[in-house]
Short mmCIF file of C-alpha atoms in Angstrom, two decimals:
data_model
loop_
_atom_site.label_atom_id
_atom_site.label_comp_id
_atom_site.label_asym_id
_atom_site.label_seq_id
_atom_site.Cartn_x
_atom_site.Cartn_y
_atom_site.Cartn_z
CA MET A 27 -35.78 -4.34 -20.61
CA THR A 28 -36.60 -7.90 -21.67
CA ARG A 29 -37.12 -10.47 -18.89
CA ARG A 30 -35.17 -13.72 -19.32
CA TYR A 31 -34.91 -17.07 -17.58
CA TRP A 32 -31.76 -17.37 -15.46
CA ASN A 33 -32.21 -20.82 -13.87
CA ILE A 34 -32.49 -19.44 -10.34
CA ASN A 35 -33.36 -22.44 -8.21
CA LEU A 36 -34.74 -22.10 -4.65
CA GLU A 37 -33.36 -25.49 -3.62
CA GLU A 38 -29.89 -24.55 -4.85
CA MET A 39 -30.09 -21.31 -2.86
CA MET A 40 -31.10 -23.20 0.29
CA GLU A 41 -28.18 -25.60 -0.13
CA SER A 42 -25.84 -22.60 -0.35
CA GLY A 43 -27.30 -21.05 2.81
CA VAL A 44 -28.58 -17.95 1.01
CA HIS A 45 -31.62 -17.88 3.31
CA PHE A 46 -29.73 -17.48 6.60
CA GLY A 47 -29.87 -13.91 7.91
CA HIS A 48 -28.37 -12.28 10.99
CA GLY A 49 -29.54 -12.72 14.56
CA THR A 50 -32.98 -11.30 15.29
CA ARG A 51 -31.41 -8.61 17.48
CA LYS A 52 -29.29 -7.35 14.58
CA TRP A 53 -31.80 -6.42 11.94
CA ASN A 54 -33.10 -3.45 10.02
CA PRO A 55 -36.92 -3.13 10.27
CA LYS A 56 -36.96 -2.11 6.58
CA MET A 57 -35.98 -5.71 5.82
CA GLY A 58 -39.29 -6.96 7.23
CA PRO A 59 -40.87 -7.65 3.80
CA TYR A 60 -37.86 -9.77 2.84
CA ILE A 61 -37.93 -12.00 5.95
CA SER A 62 -40.10 -15.11 6.01
CA ALA A 63 -39.44 -16.52 9.49
CA LYS A 64 -37.34 -16.63 12.65
CA ARG A 65 -35.45 -19.80 13.52
CA LYS A 66 -33.26 -20.31 16.61
CA GLY A 67 -32.75 -16.58 16.99
CA ILE A 68 -31.90 -16.03 13.31
CA HIS A 69 -33.97 -14.32 10.64
CA ILE A 70 -34.70 -16.41 7.55
CA THR A 71 -34.76 -14.59 4.22
CA ASN A 72 -37.68 -15.12 1.86
CA LEU A 73 -35.95 -16.84 -1.05
CA THR A 74 -38.84 -16.13 -3.42
CA ARG A 75 -38.05 -12.42 -3.03
CA THR A 76 -34.35 -13.16 -3.41
CA ALA A 77 -35.01 -15.02 -6.68
CA ARG A 78 -37.15 -12.17 -7.99
CA PHE A 79 -34.57 -9.45 -7.35
CA LEU A 80 -31.66 -11.62 -8.50
CA SER A 81 -33.52 -12.24 -11.74
CA GLU A 82 -34.08 -8.47 -12.15
CA ALA A 83 -30.39 -7.88 -11.52
CA CYS A 84 -29.43 -10.50 -14.11
CA ASP A 85 -31.73 -8.82 -16.65
CA LEU A 86 -30.12 -5.45 -15.90
CA VAL A 87 -26.52 -6.63 -16.25
CA PHE A 88 -27.30 -8.66 -19.38
CA ASP A 89 -28.86 -5.60 -21.00
CA ALA A 90 -25.92 -3.38 -19.96
CA ALA A 91 -23.29 -5.91 -21.08
CA SER A 92 -25.03 -6.34 -24.45
CA ARG A 93 -24.50 -2.59 -24.95
CA GLY A 94 -20.81 -2.71 -24.03
CA LYS A 95 -21.16 -1.18 -20.56
CA GLN A 96 -18.46 -1.53 -17.90
CA PHE A 97 -18.89 -3.10 -14.45
CA LEU A 98 -17.11 -2.79 -11.12
CA ILE A 99 -17.50 -5.52 -8.47
CA VAL A 100 -16.74 -4.53 -4.86
CA GLY A 101 -16.27 -6.90 -1.92
CA THR A 102 -13.37 -6.38 0.45
CA LYS A 103 -14.05 -8.62 3.45
CA ASN A 104 -12.04 -11.84 3.65
CA LYS A 105 -14.98 -14.14 2.93
CA ALA A 106 -15.83 -12.27 -0.26
CA ALA A 107 -12.42 -11.26 -1.62
CA ASP A 108 -11.51 -14.41 -3.56
CA SER A 109 -15.02 -14.86 -4.99
CA VAL A 110 -15.08 -11.23 -6.12
CA ALA A 111 -11.73 -11.51 -7.92
CA TRP A 112 -12.71 -14.81 -9.56
CA ALA A 113 -16.09 -13.48 -10.71
CA ALA A 114 -14.65 -10.24 -12.06
CA ILE A 115 -11.86 -11.96 -13.99
CA ARG A 116 -14.28 -14.47 -15.47
CA ALA A 117 -16.68 -11.73 -16.64
CA ARG A 118 -13.91 -9.27 -17.63
CA CYS A 119 -15.05 -6.74 -15.01
CA HIS A 120 -13.06 -4.38 -12.82
CA TYR A 121 -12.96 -5.18 -9.12
CA VAL A 122 -11.89 -3.99 -5.66
CA ASN A 123 -11.39 -6.80 -3.14
CA LYS A 124 -8.82 -5.55 -0.61
CA LYS A 125 -9.69 -2.08 0.62
CA TRP A 126 -11.91 0.68 -0.71
CA LEU A 127 -9.87 3.87 -0.83
CA GLY A 128 -12.11 6.81 0.04
CA GLY A 129 -12.83 8.94 -3.03
CA MET A 130 -11.94 6.14 -5.44
CA LEU A 131 -14.87 7.20 -7.62
CA THR A 132 -15.90 10.64 -6.37
CA ASN A 133 -12.32 11.86 -6.67
CA TRP A 134 -11.65 10.06 -9.93
CA SER A 135 -8.88 12.44 -11.04
CA THR A 136 -6.75 11.38 -8.05
CA THR A 137 -7.49 7.70 -8.71
CA GLU A 138 -6.52 8.22 -12.35
CA THR A 139 -3.20 9.75 -11.28
CA ARG A 140 -2.53 6.73 -9.05
CA LEU A 141 -3.39 4.37 -11.90
CA HIS A 142 -0.97 6.16 -14.24
CA LYS A 143 1.76 5.84 -11.58
CA PHE A 144 0.89 2.15 -11.15
CA ARG A 145 1.11 1.48 -14.90
CA ASP A 146 4.43 3.35 -15.14
CA LEU A 147 5.95 1.34 -12.29
CA ARG A 148 4.70 -1.94 -13.78
CA MET A 149 6.30 -1.01 -17.11
CA GLU A 150 9.59 -0.13 -15.41
CA GLN A 151 9.54 -3.45 -13.59
CA LYS A 152 8.83 -5.39 -16.79
CA THR A 153 11.64 -3.67 -18.68
CA GLY A 154 14.06 -4.23 -15.79
CA ARG A 155 14.63 -0.54 -15.12
CA LEU A 156 13.83 -0.89 -11.41
CA ASN A 157 16.65 -3.40 -11.00
CA ARG A 158 19.12 -0.91 -12.48
CA LEU A 159 18.34 1.70 -9.82
CA PRO A 160 20.32 2.04 -6.56
CA LYS A 161 19.15 -0.63 -4.09
CA ARG A 162 17.43 1.83 -1.75
CA ASP A 163 15.48 3.50 -4.59
CA ALA A 164 14.58 0.17 -6.16
CA ALA A 165 13.29 -1.15 -2.82
CA MET A 166 11.18 1.99 -2.31
CA PHE A 167 9.60 1.75 -5.76
CA LYS A 168 8.94 -1.98 -5.36
CA ARG A 169 7.14 -1.35 -2.05
CA GLN A 170 5.12 1.34 -3.77
CA LEU A 171 4.30 -1.00 -6.64
CA SER A 172 3.25 -3.76 -4.23
CA ARG A 173 0.91 -1.40 -2.39
CA LEU A 174 -0.64 -0.14 -5.63
CA GLN A 175 -1.08 -3.73 -6.83
CA THR A 176 -2.91 -4.61 -3.62
CA TYR A 177 -5.38 -1.72 -3.74
CA LEU A 178 -5.62 -0.89 -7.45
CA GLY A 179 -4.72 -4.18 -9.16
CA GLY A 180 -8.34 -4.98 -9.90
CA ILE A 181 -8.99 -1.63 -11.61
CA LYS A 182 -5.67 -1.22 -13.42
CA TYR A 183 -7.40 -1.21 -16.83
CA MET A 184 -10.26 1.08 -15.79
CA THR A 185 -10.17 4.28 -17.85
CA GLY A 186 -13.30 5.98 -16.50
CA LEU A 187 -16.16 5.62 -14.06
CA PRO A 188 -18.03 2.29 -14.25
CA ASP A 189 -21.57 2.10 -15.63
CA ILE A 190 -22.82 -0.32 -12.96
CA VAL A 191 -21.36 -1.28 -9.57
CA ILE A 192 -22.09 -4.64 -7.92
CA ILE A 193 -21.55 -4.57 -4.15
CA VAL A 194 -21.15 -7.52 -1.78
CA ASP A 195 -22.19 -6.54 1.79
CA GLN A 196 -23.77 -3.13 2.10
CA HIS A 197 -22.40 -2.49 5.60
CA GLU A 198 -18.81 -3.33 4.73
CA GLU A 199 -18.86 -1.30 1.50
CA TYR A 200 -21.00 1.62 2.67
CA THR A 201 -18.43 4.21 1.52
CA ALA A 202 -18.39 2.74 -2.00
CA LEU A 203 -22.19 2.69 -2.06
CA ARG A 204 -22.43 6.35 -0.98
CA GLU A 205 -19.96 7.35 -3.70
CA CYS A 206 -22.10 5.59 -6.31
CA ILE A 207 -25.24 7.30 -5.02
CA THR A 208 -23.47 10.69 -5.13
CA LEU A 209 -22.40 10.12 -8.75
CA GLY A 210 -25.67 8.53 -9.86
CA ILE A 211 -24.02 5.22 -10.77
CA PRO A 212 -26.56 2.35 -10.72
CA THR A 213 -25.85 -0.22 -8.00
CA ILE A 214 -26.73 -3.85 -7.37
CA CYS A 215 -26.21 -4.74 -3.73
CA LEU A 216 -26.22 -8.03 -1.87
CA ILE A 217 -27.99 -7.21 1.43
CA ASP A 218 -28.40 -9.20 4.62
CA THR A 219 -31.16 -8.72 7.21
CA ASN A 220 -29.25 -5.89 8.93
CA CYS A 221 -29.13 -3.70 5.79
CA ASP A 222 -31.22 -0.90 4.28
CA PRO A 223 -32.92 -2.20 1.10
CA ASP A 224 -33.71 1.31 -0.12
CA LEU A 225 -30.13 2.44 -0.81
CA ALA A 226 -29.23 0.41 -3.91
CA ASP A 227 -31.04 0.42 -7.26
CA ILE A 228 -31.50 -3.36 -6.97
CA SER A 229 -31.08 -4.95 -3.54
CA ILE A 230 -30.75 -8.76 -3.45
CA PRO A 231 -31.65 -10.11 0.01
CA ALA A 232 -29.18 -12.89 0.80
CA ASN A 233 -26.65 -14.19 3.30
CA ASP A 234 -23.58 -11.95 2.92
CA ASP A 235 -21.42 -13.94 5.34
CA ALA A 236 -21.34 -17.42 3.78
CA ILE A 237 -18.85 -17.91 0.95
CA SER A 238 -21.23 -20.34 -0.76
CA SER A 239 -24.03 -17.76 -0.75
CA ILE A 240 -21.82 -14.96 -2.08
CA ARG A 241 -20.44 -17.25 -4.77
CA LEU A 242 -23.89 -18.38 -5.92
CA ILE A 243 -25.19 -14.81 -6.29
CA LEU A 244 -22.04 -13.70 -8.13
CA ASN A 245 -22.17 -16.79 -10.37
CA LYS A 246 -25.64 -15.87 -11.59
CA LEU A 247 -24.67 -12.25 -12.24
CA VAL A 248 -21.42 -13.25 -13.97
CA PHE A 249 -23.26 -15.70 -16.24
CA ALA A 250 -25.71 -12.94 -17.24
CA ILE A 251 -22.83 -10.51 -17.92
CA CYS A 252 -21.01 -13.09 -20.06
CA GLU A 253 -24.19 -13.82 -22.01
CA GLY A 254 -24.68 -10.11 -22.57
CA ARG A 255 -21.08 -9.65 -23.72
CA SER A 256 -21.52 -12.52 -26.22
CA SER A 257 -24.60 -10.77 -27.57
CA TYR A 258 -22.62 -7.53 -27.91
CA ILE A 259 -19.81 -9.30 -29.80
CA ARG A 260 -22.30 -10.92 -32.19
CA ASN A 261 -24.23 -7.67 -32.75
CA PRO A 262 -21.73 -4.79 -32.37
#
């Protein structure tokens, strides 16, 4: 895999608060090598390590995108949800930003059935068929459609398991991470000082609570994916 320059700037990361970890009482000892200091009861992440692993992640997604691979971005907590949706739409990736439904990947056949139902209901709504049903039935189907849109809207065009999964907040998305590990799907995970850096294929030590930090990390990955997709279009 070729190494590239991704304009990862330490000053920019500091301005976005990427270096702020959790309180020193809430930490995983495995994160020791990624912590540079303690300040006012908070661990400070070593941004040089962050830059290194973010650069590796950008290389990985660029290479995968240049070969037409598919990505899934997962981040369901409130602070991450909007950034995840924006990043995924910009890079033409699938995403989950509301709630991870257990078995979404490991029980793909059930997810596929739900997606087929979702697509059918969307088509019936577009053609106006739902409005021609009795009021009670129409209301029931519309509630069902709304629920499916909330939980599956970001993966409505997904036709198979993703090739790479990008996860924001290891603790929050632990179920998704375990499913990827079970299936052998490569993962890139944004990890704070309370996480286990050994679980993901590439762990990026960074503040997973600040919107600005999450957005910066996703921006870099999205840019690399878009560059890779451009390369794939030029050299199919």
